[in-house]
């Protein structure tokens, strides 16, 4: 038997399998390299807004007003969908508890009178951003947004040497639905099977949910975790 002829024969028999495996590997690599849908969750905290406070104001030597705005974390879903080369559509519906608290301290010859009043509501949002991938880890986006406030309530407490009160009542927002524009930058990095995307986002609204205590300009920082 001719050894060269035998080796050539075995090579011919293995060629279809070898080419099949090679083609499968190339197709798999090409598929992994293509932009894919990214689905996950998002967490953010306000830097400015959605409620604003005047801080501490001294109206008289014995009359002080303290305002505070709790920085409630917002949570929601995050979806990034490729629609064109280097262009994505990002949808991130989310929920946040919004509110503001005002405390008044009045000192007199009869004692100290403390008044605490707070307003709170549920805030549902849907920003839609059209994003451009400027670089591997940089995406800039802009688009419309809607904000809906529900379940508004107000609490009033008073503590004085003579009497105490504690009341709660429903306070519907001045505007239950607002529209605006949102712009943001995110910086996605792949960590194993997930993508972690820190971001900074700016909102500009067409109105206010609660008059003078709502902000028309908001800045939010957060991050998304997607697969």
mmCIF file with all atom_site columns, C-alpha atoms in Angstrom:
data_model
loop_
_atom_site.group_PDB
_atom_site.id
_atom_site.type_symbol
_atom_site.label_atom_id
_atom_site.label_alt_id
_atom_site.label_comp_id
_atom_site.label_asym_id
_atom_site.label_entity_id
_atom_site.label_seq_id
_atom_site.pdbx_PDB_ins_code
_atom_site.Cartn_x
_atom_site.Cartn_y
_atom_site.Cartn_z
_atom_site.occupancy
_atom_site.B_iso_or_equiv
_atom_site.pdbx_formal_charge
_atom_site.auth_seq_id
_atom_site.auth_comp_id
_atom_site.auth_asym_id
_atom_site.auth_atom_id
_atom_site.pdbx_PDB_model_num
ATOM 1   C CA . UNK A 1 1   ? 0.000   0.000  0.000  1.00 0.00 ? 1   UNK A CA 1
ATOM 2   C CA . UNK A 1 2   ? 1.213   3.480  -0.878 1.00 0.00 ? 2   UNK A CA 1
ATOM 3   C CA . UNK A 1 3   ? 1.466   5.591  2.339  1.00 0.00 ? 3   UNK A CA 1
ATOM 4   C CA . UNK A 1 4   ? 1.066   8.856  0.434  1.00 0.00 ? 4   UNK A CA 1
ATOM 5   C CA . UNK A 1 5   ? -2.078  7.676  -1.310 1.00 0.00 ? 5   UNK A CA 1
ATOM 6   C CA . UNK A 1 6   ? -3.541  6.421  2.001  1.00 0.00 ? 6   UNK A CA 1
ATOM 7   C CA . UNK A 1 7   ? -2.920  9.812  3.727  1.00 0.00 ? 7   UNK A CA 1
ATOM 8   C CA . UNK A 1 8   ? -4.499  11.668 0.820  1.00 0.00 ? 8   UNK A CA 1
ATOM 9   C CA . UNK A 1 9   ? -7.534  9.382  1.004  1.00 0.00 ? 9   UNK A CA 1
ATOM 10  C CA . UNK A 1 10  ? -7.993  10.040 4.766  1.00 0.00 ? 10  UNK A CA 1
ATOM 11  C CA . UNK A 1 11  ? -7.643  13.808 4.160  1.00 0.00 ? 11  UNK A CA 1
ATOM 12  C CA . UNK A 1 12  ? -10.377 13.697 1.535  1.00 0.00 ? 12  UNK A CA 1
ATOM 13  C CA . UNK A 1 13  ? -12.692 11.791 3.904  1.00 0.00 ? 13  UNK A CA 1
ATOM 14  C CA . UNK A 1 14  ? -12.158 14.362 6.685  1.00 0.00 ? 14  UNK A CA 1
ATOM 15  C CA . UNK A 1 15  ? -12.430 17.458 4.515  1.00 0.00 ? 15  UNK A CA 1
ATOM 16  C CA . UNK A 1 16  ? -16.258 17.847 4.597  1.00 0.00 ? 16  UNK A CA 1
ATOM 17  C CA . UNK A 1 17  ? -16.290 17.617 8.413  1.00 0.00 ? 17  UNK A CA 1
ATOM 18  C CA . UNK A 1 18  ? -13.372 20.004 8.751  1.00 0.00 ? 18  UNK A CA 1
ATOM 19  C CA . UNK A 1 19  ? -14.959 22.581 6.463  1.00 0.00 ? 19  UNK A CA 1
ATOM 20  C CA . UNK A 1 20  ? -18.279 22.248 8.303  1.00 0.00 ? 20  UNK A CA 1
ATOM 21  C CA . UNK A 1 21  ? -16.648 22.950 11.666 1.00 0.00 ? 21  UNK A CA 1
ATOM 22  C CA . UNK A 1 22  ? -14.706 25.867 10.223 1.00 0.00 ? 22  UNK A CA 1
ATOM 23  C CA . UNK A 1 23  ? -17.842 27.381 8.672  1.00 0.00 ? 23  UNK A CA 1
ATOM 24  C CA . UNK A 1 24  ? -19.743 26.950 11.956 1.00 0.00 ? 24  UNK A CA 1
ATOM 25  C CA . UNK A 1 25  ? -16.972 28.702 13.876 1.00 0.00 ? 25  UNK A CA 1
ATOM 26  C CA . UNK A 1 26  ? -16.895 31.615 11.447 1.00 0.00 ? 26  UNK A CA 1
ATOM 27  C CA . UNK A 1 27  ? -20.694 32.017 11.560 1.00 0.00 ? 27  UNK A CA 1
ATOM 28  C CA . UNK A 1 28  ? -20.700 31.877 15.379 1.00 0.00 ? 28  UNK A CA 1
ATOM 29  C CA . UNK A 1 29  ? -17.986 34.513 15.618 1.00 0.00 ? 29  UNK A CA 1
ATOM 30  C CA . UNK A 1 30  ? -19.823 36.730 13.156 1.00 0.00 ? 30  UNK A CA 1
ATOM 31  C CA . UNK A 1 31  ? -23.082 36.349 15.095 1.00 0.00 ? 31  UNK A CA 1
ATOM 32  C CA . UNK A 1 32  ? -21.414 37.254 18.396 1.00 0.00 ? 32  UNK A CA 1
ATOM 33  C CA . UNK A 1 33  ? -19.817 40.310 16.783 1.00 0.00 ? 33  UNK A CA 1
ATOM 34  C CA . UNK A 1 34  ? -23.177 41.679 15.583 1.00 0.00 ? 34  UNK A CA 1
ATOM 35  C CA . UNK A 1 35  ? -25.050 44.236 17.756 1.00 0.00 ? 35  UNK A CA 1
ATOM 36  C CA . UNK A 1 36  ? -27.629 42.455 19.873 1.00 0.00 ? 36  UNK A CA 1
ATOM 37  C CA . UNK A 1 37  ? -30.673 43.330 21.928 1.00 0.00 ? 37  UNK A CA 1
ATOM 38  C CA . UNK A 1 38  ? -29.783 44.165 25.540 1.00 0.00 ? 38  UNK A CA 1
ATOM 39  C CA . UNK A 1 39  ? -32.421 43.627 28.235 1.00 0.00 ? 39  UNK A CA 1
ATOM 40  C CA . UNK A 1 40  ? -32.044 44.235 31.962 1.00 0.00 ? 40  UNK A CA 1
ATOM 41  C CA . UNK A 1 41  ? -32.715 46.575 34.894 1.00 0.00 ? 41  UNK A CA 1
ATOM 42  C CA . UNK A 1 42  ? -31.760 50.128 35.790 1.00 0.00 ? 42  UNK A CA 1
ATOM 43  C CA . UNK A 1 43  ? -31.226 51.969 39.109 1.00 0.00 ? 43  UNK A CA 1
ATOM 44  C CA . UNK A 1 44  ? -30.739 55.746 39.428 1.00 0.00 ? 44  UNK A CA 1
ATOM 45  C CA . UNK A 1 45  ? -30.633 58.516 42.007 1.00 0.00 ? 45  UNK A CA 1
ATOM 46  C CA . UNK A 1 46  ? -31.520 62.200 41.443 1.00 0.00 ? 46  UNK A CA 1
ATOM 47  C CA . UNK A 1 47  ? -28.750 64.784 41.460 1.00 0.00 ? 47  UNK A CA 1
ATOM 48  C CA . UNK A 1 48  ? -31.186 67.665 40.932 1.00 0.00 ? 48  UNK A CA 1
ATOM 49  C CA . UNK A 1 49  ? -34.976 67.365 41.161 1.00 0.00 ? 49  UNK A CA 1
ATOM 50  C CA . UNK A 1 50  ? -37.626 66.086 40.742 1.00 0.00 ? 50  UNK A CA 1
ATOM 51  C CA . UNK A 1 51  ? -38.653 68.142 43.810 1.00 0.00 ? 51  UNK A CA 1
ATOM 52  C CA . UNK A 1 52  ? -36.859 71.287 44.967 1.00 0.00 ? 52  UNK A CA 1
ATOM 53  C CA . UNK A 1 53  ? -36.470 72.887 48.386 1.00 0.00 ? 53  UNK A CA 1
ATOM 54  C CA . UNK A 1 54  ? -35.454 76.360 49.501 1.00 0.00 ? 54  UNK A CA 1
ATOM 55  C CA . UNK A 1 55  ? -33.283 74.910 52.283 1.00 0.00 ? 55  UNK A CA 1
ATOM 56  C CA . UNK A 1 56  ? -33.235 76.749 55.595 1.00 0.00 ? 56  UNK A CA 1
ATOM 57  C CA . UNK A 1 57  ? -34.869 80.154 55.815 1.00 0.00 ? 57  UNK A CA 1
ATOM 58  C CA . UNK A 1 58  ? -34.911 82.368 58.931 1.00 0.00 ? 58  UNK A CA 1
ATOM 59  C CA . UNK A 1 59  ? -38.002 84.546 58.712 1.00 0.00 ? 59  UNK A CA 1
ATOM 60  C CA . UNK A 1 60  ? -37.531 86.026 62.200 1.00 0.00 ? 60  UNK A CA 1
ATOM 61  C CA . UNK A 1 61  ? -35.232 85.457 65.191 1.00 0.00 ? 61  UNK A CA 1
ATOM 62  C CA . UNK A 1 62  ? -37.746 82.967 66.576 1.00 0.00 ? 62  UNK A CA 1
ATOM 63  C CA . UNK A 1 63  ? -39.197 81.624 63.287 1.00 0.00 ? 63  UNK A CA 1
ATOM 64  C CA . UNK A 1 64  ? -37.190 79.144 61.175 1.00 0.00 ? 64  UNK A CA 1
ATOM 65  C CA . UNK A 1 65  ? -38.261 77.130 58.143 1.00 0.00 ? 65  UNK A CA 1
ATOM 66  C CA . UNK A 1 66  ? -36.374 73.984 57.063 1.00 0.00 ? 66  UNK A CA 1
ATOM 67  C CA . UNK A 1 67  ? -37.006 72.308 53.731 1.00 0.00 ? 67  UNK A CA 1
ATOM 68  C CA . UNK A 1 68  ? -35.697 68.908 52.654 1.00 0.00 ? 68  UNK A CA 1
ATOM 69  C CA . UNK A 1 69  ? -36.101 66.727 49.585 1.00 0.00 ? 69  UNK A CA 1
ATOM 70  C CA . UNK A 1 70  ? -35.498 62.986 50.075 1.00 0.00 ? 70  UNK A CA 1
ATOM 71  C CA . UNK A 1 71  ? -33.313 61.504 47.328 1.00 0.00 ? 71  UNK A CA 1
ATOM 72  C CA . UNK A 1 72  ? -35.489 58.522 46.478 1.00 0.00 ? 72  UNK A CA 1
ATOM 73  C CA . UNK A 1 73  ? -33.901 55.892 44.227 1.00 0.00 ? 73  UNK A CA 1
ATOM 74  C CA . UNK A 1 74  ? -35.722 55.117 40.960 1.00 0.00 ? 74  UNK A CA 1
ATOM 75  C CA . UNK A 1 75  ? -35.902 51.571 39.588 1.00 0.00 ? 75  UNK A CA 1
ATOM 76  C CA . UNK A 1 76  ? -37.080 50.144 36.299 1.00 0.00 ? 76  UNK A CA 1
ATOM 77  C CA . UNK A 1 77  ? -36.356 48.109 33.195 1.00 0.00 ? 77  UNK A CA 1
ATOM 78  C CA . UNK A 1 78  ? -33.733 48.837 30.555 1.00 0.00 ? 78  UNK A CA 1
ATOM 79  C CA . UNK A 1 79  ? -33.820 47.764 26.907 1.00 0.00 ? 79  UNK A CA 1
ATOM 80  C CA . UNK A 1 80  ? -31.304 48.720 24.225 1.00 0.00 ? 80  UNK A CA 1
ATOM 81  C CA . UNK A 1 81  ? -32.231 47.663 20.688 1.00 0.00 ? 81  UNK A CA 1
ATOM 82  C CA . UNK A 1 82  ? -29.994 48.081 17.596 1.00 0.00 ? 82  UNK A CA 1
ATOM 83  C CA . UNK A 1 83  ? -31.907 49.583 14.657 1.00 0.00 ? 83  UNK A CA 1
ATOM 84  C CA . UNK A 1 84  ? -29.084 50.773 12.384 1.00 0.00 ? 84  UNK A CA 1
ATOM 85  C CA . UNK A 1 85  ? -25.313 50.327 12.376 1.00 0.00 ? 85  UNK A CA 1
ATOM 86  C CA . UNK A 1 86  ? -24.012 52.140 15.487 1.00 0.00 ? 86  UNK A CA 1
ATOM 87  C CA . UNK A 1 87  ? -27.522 53.434 16.274 1.00 0.00 ? 87  UNK A CA 1
ATOM 88  C CA . UNK A 1 88  ? -29.709 52.072 19.077 1.00 0.00 ? 88  UNK A CA 1
ATOM 89  C CA . UNK A 1 89  ? -33.151 52.687 20.541 1.00 0.00 ? 89  UNK A CA 1
ATOM 90  C CA . UNK A 1 90  ? -33.198 52.683 24.356 1.00 0.00 ? 90  UNK A CA 1
ATOM 91  C CA . UNK A 1 91  ? -36.427 52.372 26.378 1.00 0.00 ? 91  UNK A CA 1
ATOM 92  C CA . UNK A 1 92  ? -36.335 52.565 30.162 1.00 0.00 ? 92  UNK A CA 1
ATOM 93  C CA . UNK A 1 93  ? -39.692 52.675 31.970 1.00 0.00 ? 93  UNK A CA 1
ATOM 94  C CA . UNK A 1 94  ? -39.200 53.335 35.667 1.00 0.00 ? 94  UNK A CA 1
ATOM 95  C CA . UNK A 1 95  ? -40.785 54.174 39.010 1.00 0.00 ? 95  UNK A CA 1
ATOM 96  C CA . UNK A 1 96  ? -39.759 56.652 41.693 1.00 0.00 ? 96  UNK A CA 1
ATOM 97  C CA . UNK A 1 97  ? -41.340 57.892 44.912 1.00 0.00 ? 97  UNK A CA 1
ATOM 98  C CA . UNK A 1 98  ? -41.153 61.686 44.942 1.00 0.00 ? 98  UNK A CA 1
ATOM 99  C CA . UNK A 1 99  ? -41.726 64.031 47.850 1.00 0.00 ? 99  UNK A CA 1
ATOM 100 C CA . UNK A 1 100 ? -40.737 67.093 49.839 1.00 0.00 ? 100 UNK A CA 1
ATOM 101 C CA . UNK A 1 101 ? -40.892 67.918 53.552 1.00 0.00 ? 101 UNK A CA 1
ATOM 102 C CA . UNK A 1 102 ? -41.089 71.322 55.249 1.00 0.00 ? 102 UNK A CA 1
ATOM 103 C CA . UNK A 1 103 ? -40.516 71.884 58.959 1.00 0.00 ? 103 UNK A CA 1
ATOM 104 C CA . UNK A 1 104 ? -41.325 75.125 60.781 1.00 0.00 ? 104 UNK A CA 1
ATOM 105 C CA . UNK A 1 105 ? -39.894 75.866 64.223 1.00 0.00 ? 105 UNK A CA 1
ATOM 106 C CA . UNK A 1 106 ? -41.508 78.691 66.198 1.00 0.00 ? 106 UNK A CA 1
ATOM 107 C CA . UNK A 1 107 ? -40.161 79.680 69.589 1.00 0.00 ? 107 UNK A CA 1
ATOM 108 C CA . UNK A 1 108 ? -42.196 81.790 71.991 1.00 0.00 ? 108 UNK A CA 1
ATOM 109 C CA . UNK A 1 109 ? -42.689 82.491 75.680 1.00 0.00 ? 109 UNK A CA 1
ATOM 110 C CA . UNK A 1 110 ? -45.230 79.654 75.770 1.00 0.00 ? 110 UNK A CA 1
ATOM 111 C CA . UNK A 1 111 ? -42.800 77.050 74.421 1.00 0.00 ? 111 UNK A CA 1
ATOM 112 C CA . UNK A 1 112 ? -41.746 75.583 71.074 1.00 0.00 ? 112 UNK A CA 1
ATOM 113 C CA . UNK A 1 113 ? -44.239 75.024 68.291 1.00 0.00 ? 113 UNK A CA 1
ATOM 114 C CA . UNK A 1 114 ? -43.165 72.531 65.596 1.00 0.00 ? 114 UNK A CA 1
ATOM 115 C CA . UNK A 1 115 ? -45.064 72.165 62.327 1.00 0.00 ? 115 UNK A CA 1
ATOM 116 C CA . UNK A 1 116 ? -44.184 69.476 59.775 1.00 0.00 ? 116 UNK A CA 1
ATOM 117 C CA . UNK A 1 117 ? -45.802 69.271 56.362 1.00 0.00 ? 117 UNK A CA 1
ATOM 118 C CA . UNK A 1 118 ? -44.939 66.840 53.563 1.00 0.00 ? 118 UNK A CA 1
ATOM 119 C CA . UNK A 1 119 ? -46.129 66.092 50.041 1.00 0.00 ? 119 UNK A CA 1
ATOM 120 C CA . UNK A 1 120 ? -45.459 62.767 48.290 1.00 0.00 ? 120 UNK A CA 1
ATOM 121 C CA . UNK A 1 121 ? -46.580 60.936 45.148 1.00 0.00 ? 121 UNK A CA 1
ATOM 122 C CA . UNK A 1 122 ? -45.761 58.055 42.826 1.00 0.00 ? 122 UNK A CA 1
ATOM 123 C CA . UNK A 1 123 ? -43.858 59.005 39.687 1.00 0.00 ? 123 UNK A CA 1
ATOM 124 C CA . UNK A 1 124 ? -43.918 56.782 36.573 1.00 0.00 ? 124 UNK A CA 1
ATOM 125 C CA . UNK A 1 125 ? -41.642 57.614 33.647 1.00 0.00 ? 125 UNK A CA 1
ATOM 126 C CA . UNK A 1 126 ? -40.900 56.452 30.131 1.00 0.00 ? 126 UNK A CA 1
ATOM 127 C CA . UNK A 1 127 ? -37.902 58.007 28.365 1.00 0.00 ? 127 UNK A CA 1
ATOM 128 C CA . UNK A 1 128 ? -37.138 56.915 24.794 1.00 0.00 ? 128 UNK A CA 1
ATOM 129 C CA . UNK A 1 129 ? -33.633 57.710 23.579 1.00 0.00 ? 129 UNK A CA 1
ATOM 130 C CA . UNK A 1 130 ? -32.187 57.402 20.093 1.00 0.00 ? 130 UNK A CA 1
ATOM 131 C CA . UNK A 1 131 ? -28.546 56.610 20.780 1.00 0.00 ? 131 UNK A CA 1
ATOM 132 C CA . UNK A 1 132 ? -25.439 56.882 18.661 1.00 0.00 ? 132 UNK A CA 1
ATOM 133 C CA . UNK A 1 133 ? -22.404 54.746 19.488 1.00 0.00 ? 133 UNK A CA 1
ATOM 134 C CA . UNK A 1 134 ? -19.561 57.232 19.330 1.00 0.00 ? 134 UNK A CA 1
ATOM 135 C CA . UNK A 1 135 ? -17.070 54.654 20.576 1.00 0.00 ? 135 UNK A CA 1
ATOM 136 C CA . UNK A 1 136 ? -17.047 51.166 22.023 1.00 0.00 ? 136 UNK A CA 1
ATOM 137 C CA . UNK A 1 137 ? -17.807 52.450 25.525 1.00 0.00 ? 137 UNK A CA 1
ATOM 138 C CA . UNK A 1 138 ? -19.604 55.717 24.742 1.00 0.00 ? 138 UNK A CA 1
ATOM 139 C CA . UNK A 1 139 ? -23.243 56.132 23.673 1.00 0.00 ? 139 UNK A CA 1
ATOM 140 C CA . UNK A 1 140 ? -25.005 59.487 23.453 1.00 0.00 ? 140 UNK A CA 1
ATOM 141 C CA . UNK A 1 141 ? -28.789 59.728 23.124 1.00 0.00 ? 141 UNK A CA 1
ATOM 142 C CA . UNK A 1 142 ? -31.713 62.135 22.973 1.00 0.00 ? 142 UNK A CA 1
ATOM 143 C CA . UNK A 1 143 ? -35.461 61.747 22.694 1.00 0.00 ? 143 UNK A CA 1
ATOM 144 C CA . UNK A 1 144 ? -38.925 62.344 24.212 1.00 0.00 ? 144 UNK A CA 1
ATOM 145 C CA . UNK A 1 145 ? -40.076 61.446 27.717 1.00 0.00 ? 145 UNK A CA 1
ATOM 146 C CA . UNK A 1 146 ? -43.342 61.299 29.633 1.00 0.00 ? 146 UNK A CA 1
ATOM 147 C CA . UNK A 1 147 ? -43.814 61.614 33.414 1.00 0.00 ? 147 UNK A CA 1
ATOM 148 C CA . UNK A 1 148 ? -47.011 60.589 35.239 1.00 0.00 ? 148 UNK A CA 1
ATOM 149 C CA . UNK A 1 149 ? -47.720 61.382 38.905 1.00 0.00 ? 149 UNK A CA 1
ATOM 150 C CA . UNK A 1 150 ? -50.293 59.350 40.854 1.00 0.00 ? 150 UNK A CA 1
ATOM 151 C CA . UNK A 1 151 ? -51.323 58.736 44.445 1.00 0.00 ? 151 UNK A CA 1
ATOM 152 C CA . UNK A 1 152 ? -50.463 62.207 45.726 1.00 0.00 ? 152 UNK A CA 1
ATOM 153 C CA . UNK A 1 153 ? -50.950 62.853 49.434 1.00 0.00 ? 153 UNK A CA 1
ATOM 154 C CA . UNK A 1 154 ? -50.080 65.485 52.016 1.00 0.00 ? 154 UNK A CA 1
ATOM 155 C CA . UNK A 1 155 ? -49.403 65.114 55.738 1.00 0.00 ? 155 UNK A CA 1
ATOM 156 C CA . UNK A 1 156 ? -49.637 67.828 58.390 1.00 0.00 ? 156 UNK A CA 1
ATOM 157 C CA . UNK A 1 157 ? -48.311 67.472 61.924 1.00 0.00 ? 157 UNK A CA 1
ATOM 158 C CA . UNK A 1 158 ? -48.179 70.040 64.685 1.00 0.00 ? 158 UNK A CA 1
ATOM 159 C CA . UNK A 1 159 ? -46.623 69.695 68.118 1.00 0.00 ? 159 UNK A CA 1
ATOM 160 C CA . UNK A 1 160 ? -47.018 72.460 70.676 1.00 0.00 ? 160 UNK A CA 1
ATOM 161 C CA . UNK A 1 161 ? -47.349 72.780 74.472 1.00 0.00 ? 161 UNK A CA 1
ATOM 162 C CA . UNK A 1 162 ? -51.120 73.088 74.095 1.00 0.00 ? 162 UNK A CA 1
ATOM 163 C CA . UNK A 1 163 ? -52.224 70.645 71.395 1.00 0.00 ? 163 UNK A CA 1
ATOM 164 C CA . UNK A 1 164 ? -51.028 68.082 68.839 1.00 0.00 ? 164 UNK A CA 1
ATOM 165 C CA . UNK A 1 165 ? -52.489 67.330 65.418 1.00 0.00 ? 165 UNK A CA 1
ATOM 166 C CA . UNK A 1 166 ? -51.797 64.743 62.747 1.00 0.00 ? 166 UNK A CA 1
ATOM 167 C CA . UNK A 1 167 ? -53.695 64.879 59.448 1.00 0.00 ? 167 UNK A CA 1
ATOM 168 C CA . UNK A 1 168 ? -53.337 63.187 56.054 1.00 0.00 ? 168 UNK A CA 1
ATOM 169 C CA . UNK A 1 169 ? -55.253 64.068 52.918 1.00 0.00 ? 169 UNK A CA 1
ATOM 170 C CA . UNK A 1 170 ? -55.128 63.320 49.199 1.00 0.00 ? 170 UNK A CA 1
ATOM 171 C CA . UNK A 1 171 ? -53.436 65.965 47.091 1.00 0.00 ? 171 UNK A CA 1
ATOM 172 C CA . UNK A 1 172 ? -53.770 65.310 43.348 1.00 0.00 ? 172 UNK A CA 1
ATOM 173 C CA . UNK A 1 173 ? -50.913 66.792 41.308 1.00 0.00 ? 173 UNK A CA 1
ATOM 174 C CA . UNK A 1 174 ? -51.493 70.077 39.508 1.00 0.00 ? 174 UNK A CA 1
ATOM 175 C CA . UNK A 1 175 ? -50.535 68.251 36.309 1.00 0.00 ? 175 UNK A CA 1
ATOM 176 C CA . UNK A 1 176 ? -50.837 64.499 36.328 1.00 0.00 ? 176 UNK A CA 1
ATOM 177 C CA . UNK A 1 177 ? -48.966 64.044 33.046 1.00 0.00 ? 177 UNK A CA 1
ATOM 178 C CA . UNK A 1 178 ? -45.947 65.905 31.727 1.00 0.00 ? 178 UNK A CA 1
ATOM 179 C CA . UNK A 1 179 ? -44.010 65.670 28.501 1.00 0.00 ? 179 UNK A CA 1
ATOM 180 C CA . UNK A 1 180 ? -40.408 66.625 28.019 1.00 0.00 ? 180 UNK A CA 1
ATOM 181 C CA . UNK A 1 181 ? -37.096 65.943 26.345 1.00 0.00 ? 181 UNK A CA 1
ATOM 182 C CA . UNK A 1 182 ? -34.297 63.769 27.684 1.00 0.00 ? 182 UNK A CA 1
ATOM 183 C CA . UNK A 1 183 ? -30.613 63.648 26.800 1.00 0.00 ? 183 UNK A CA 1
ATOM 184 C CA . UNK A 1 184 ? -28.097 61.244 28.225 1.00 0.00 ? 184 UNK A CA 1
ATOM 185 C CA . UNK A 1 185 ? -24.710 59.616 27.987 1.00 0.00 ? 185 UNK A CA 1
ATOM 186 C CA . UNK A 1 186 ? -23.973 56.037 29.004 1.00 0.00 ? 186 UNK A CA 1
ATOM 187 C CA . UNK A 1 187 ? -20.695 54.152 29.158 1.00 0.00 ? 187 UNK A CA 1
ATOM 188 C CA . UNK A 1 188 ? -21.300 50.407 28.693 1.00 0.00 ? 188 UNK A CA 1
ATOM 189 C CA . UNK A 1 189 ? -18.706 47.802 29.688 1.00 0.00 ? 189 UNK A CA 1
ATOM 190 C CA . UNK A 1 190 ? -19.019 44.046 29.360 1.00 0.00 ? 190 UNK A CA 1
ATOM 191 C CA . UNK A 1 191 ? -18.290 42.119 32.557 1.00 0.00 ? 191 UNK A CA 1
ATOM 192 C CA . UNK A 1 192 ? -18.579 38.430 31.790 1.00 0.00 ? 192 UNK A CA 1
ATOM 193 C CA . UNK A 1 193 ? -22.123 37.627 30.621 1.00 0.00 ? 193 UNK A CA 1
ATOM 194 C CA . UNK A 1 194 ? -23.581 41.056 31.498 1.00 0.00 ? 194 UNK A CA 1
ATOM 195 C CA . UNK A 1 195 ? -23.196 44.655 30.372 1.00 0.00 ? 195 UNK A CA 1
ATOM 196 C CA . UNK A 1 196 ? -22.842 47.318 33.063 1.00 0.00 ? 196 UNK A CA 1
ATOM 197 C CA . UNK A 1 197 ? -23.639 50.833 31.806 1.00 0.00 ? 197 UNK A CA 1
ATOM 198 C CA . UNK A 1 198 ? -23.127 53.844 34.120 1.00 0.00 ? 198 UNK A CA 1
ATOM 199 C CA . UNK A 1 199 ? -24.876 56.955 32.853 1.00 0.00 ? 199 UNK A CA 1
ATOM 200 C CA . UNK A 1 200 ? -25.787 60.586 33.425 1.00 0.00 ? 200 UNK A CA 1
ATOM 201 C CA . UNK A 1 201 ? -29.129 61.948 32.192 1.00 0.00 ? 201 UNK A CA 1
ATOM 202 C CA . UNK A 1 202 ? -30.804 65.355 31.841 1.00 0.00 ? 202 UNK A CA 1
ATOM 203 C CA . UNK A 1 203 ? -34.563 66.049 31.620 1.00 0.00 ? 203 UNK A CA 1
ATOM 204 C CA . UNK A 1 204 ? -36.335 69.237 30.603 1.00 0.00 ? 204 UNK A CA 1
ATOM 205 C CA . UNK A 1 205 ? -40.093 69.190 31.291 1.00 0.00 ? 205 UNK A CA 1
ATOM 206 C CA . UNK A 1 206 ? -42.860 71.333 29.824 1.00 0.00 ? 206 UNK A CA 1
ATOM 207 C CA . UNK A 1 207 ? -44.454 71.915 33.245 1.00 0.00 ? 207 UNK A CA 1
ATOM 208 C CA . UNK A 1 208 ? -44.516 70.950 36.922 1.00 0.00 ? 208 UNK A CA 1
ATOM 209 C CA . UNK A 1 209 ? -46.425 68.241 38.769 1.00 0.00 ? 209 UNK A CA 1
ATOM 210 C CA . UNK A 1 210 ? -46.671 70.293 41.973 1.00 0.00 ? 210 UNK A CA 1
ATOM 211 C CA . UNK A 1 211 ? -46.295 73.955 41.154 1.00 0.00 ? 211 UNK A CA 1
ATOM 212 C CA . UNK A 1 212 ? -43.334 75.685 42.725 1.00 0.00 ? 212 UNK A CA 1
ATOM 213 C CA . UNK A 1 213 ? -41.973 72.593 44.511 1.00 0.00 ? 213 UNK A CA 1
ATOM 214 C CA . UNK A 1 214 ? -41.367 70.592 41.315 1.00 0.00 ? 214 UNK A CA 1
ATOM 215 C CA . UNK A 1 215 ? -38.338 71.010 39.072 1.00 0.00 ? 215 UNK A CA 1
ATOM 216 C CA . UNK A 1 216 ? -38.525 71.578 35.328 1.00 0.00 ? 216 UNK A CA 1
ATOM 217 C CA . UNK A 1 217 ? -34.829 70.704 34.952 1.00 0.00 ? 217 UNK A CA 1
ATOM 218 C CA . UNK A 1 218 ? -33.563 67.413 36.328 1.00 0.00 ? 218 UNK A CA 1
ATOM 219 C CA . UNK A 1 219 ? -30.225 65.641 36.418 1.00 0.00 ? 219 UNK A CA 1
ATOM 220 C CA . UNK A 1 220 ? -30.068 61.930 37.258 1.00 0.00 ? 220 UNK A CA 1
ATOM 221 C CA . UNK A 1 221 ? -27.125 59.548 37.681 1.00 0.00 ? 221 UNK A CA 1
ATOM 222 C CA . UNK A 1 222 ? -27.460 55.786 37.570 1.00 0.00 ? 222 UNK A CA 1
ATOM 223 C CA . UNK A 1 223 ? -26.475 52.540 35.931 1.00 0.00 ? 223 UNK A CA 1
ATOM 224 C CA . UNK A 1 224 ? -28.092 49.699 34.000 1.00 0.00 ? 224 UNK A CA 1
ATOM 225 C CA . UNK A 1 225 ? -27.267 45.990 34.045 1.00 0.00 ? 225 UNK A CA 1
ATOM 226 C CA . UNK A 1 226 ? -28.269 44.221 30.839 1.00 0.00 ? 226 UNK A CA 1
ATOM 227 C CA . UNK A 1 227 ? -27.687 40.936 29.042 1.00 0.00 ? 227 UNK A CA 1
#
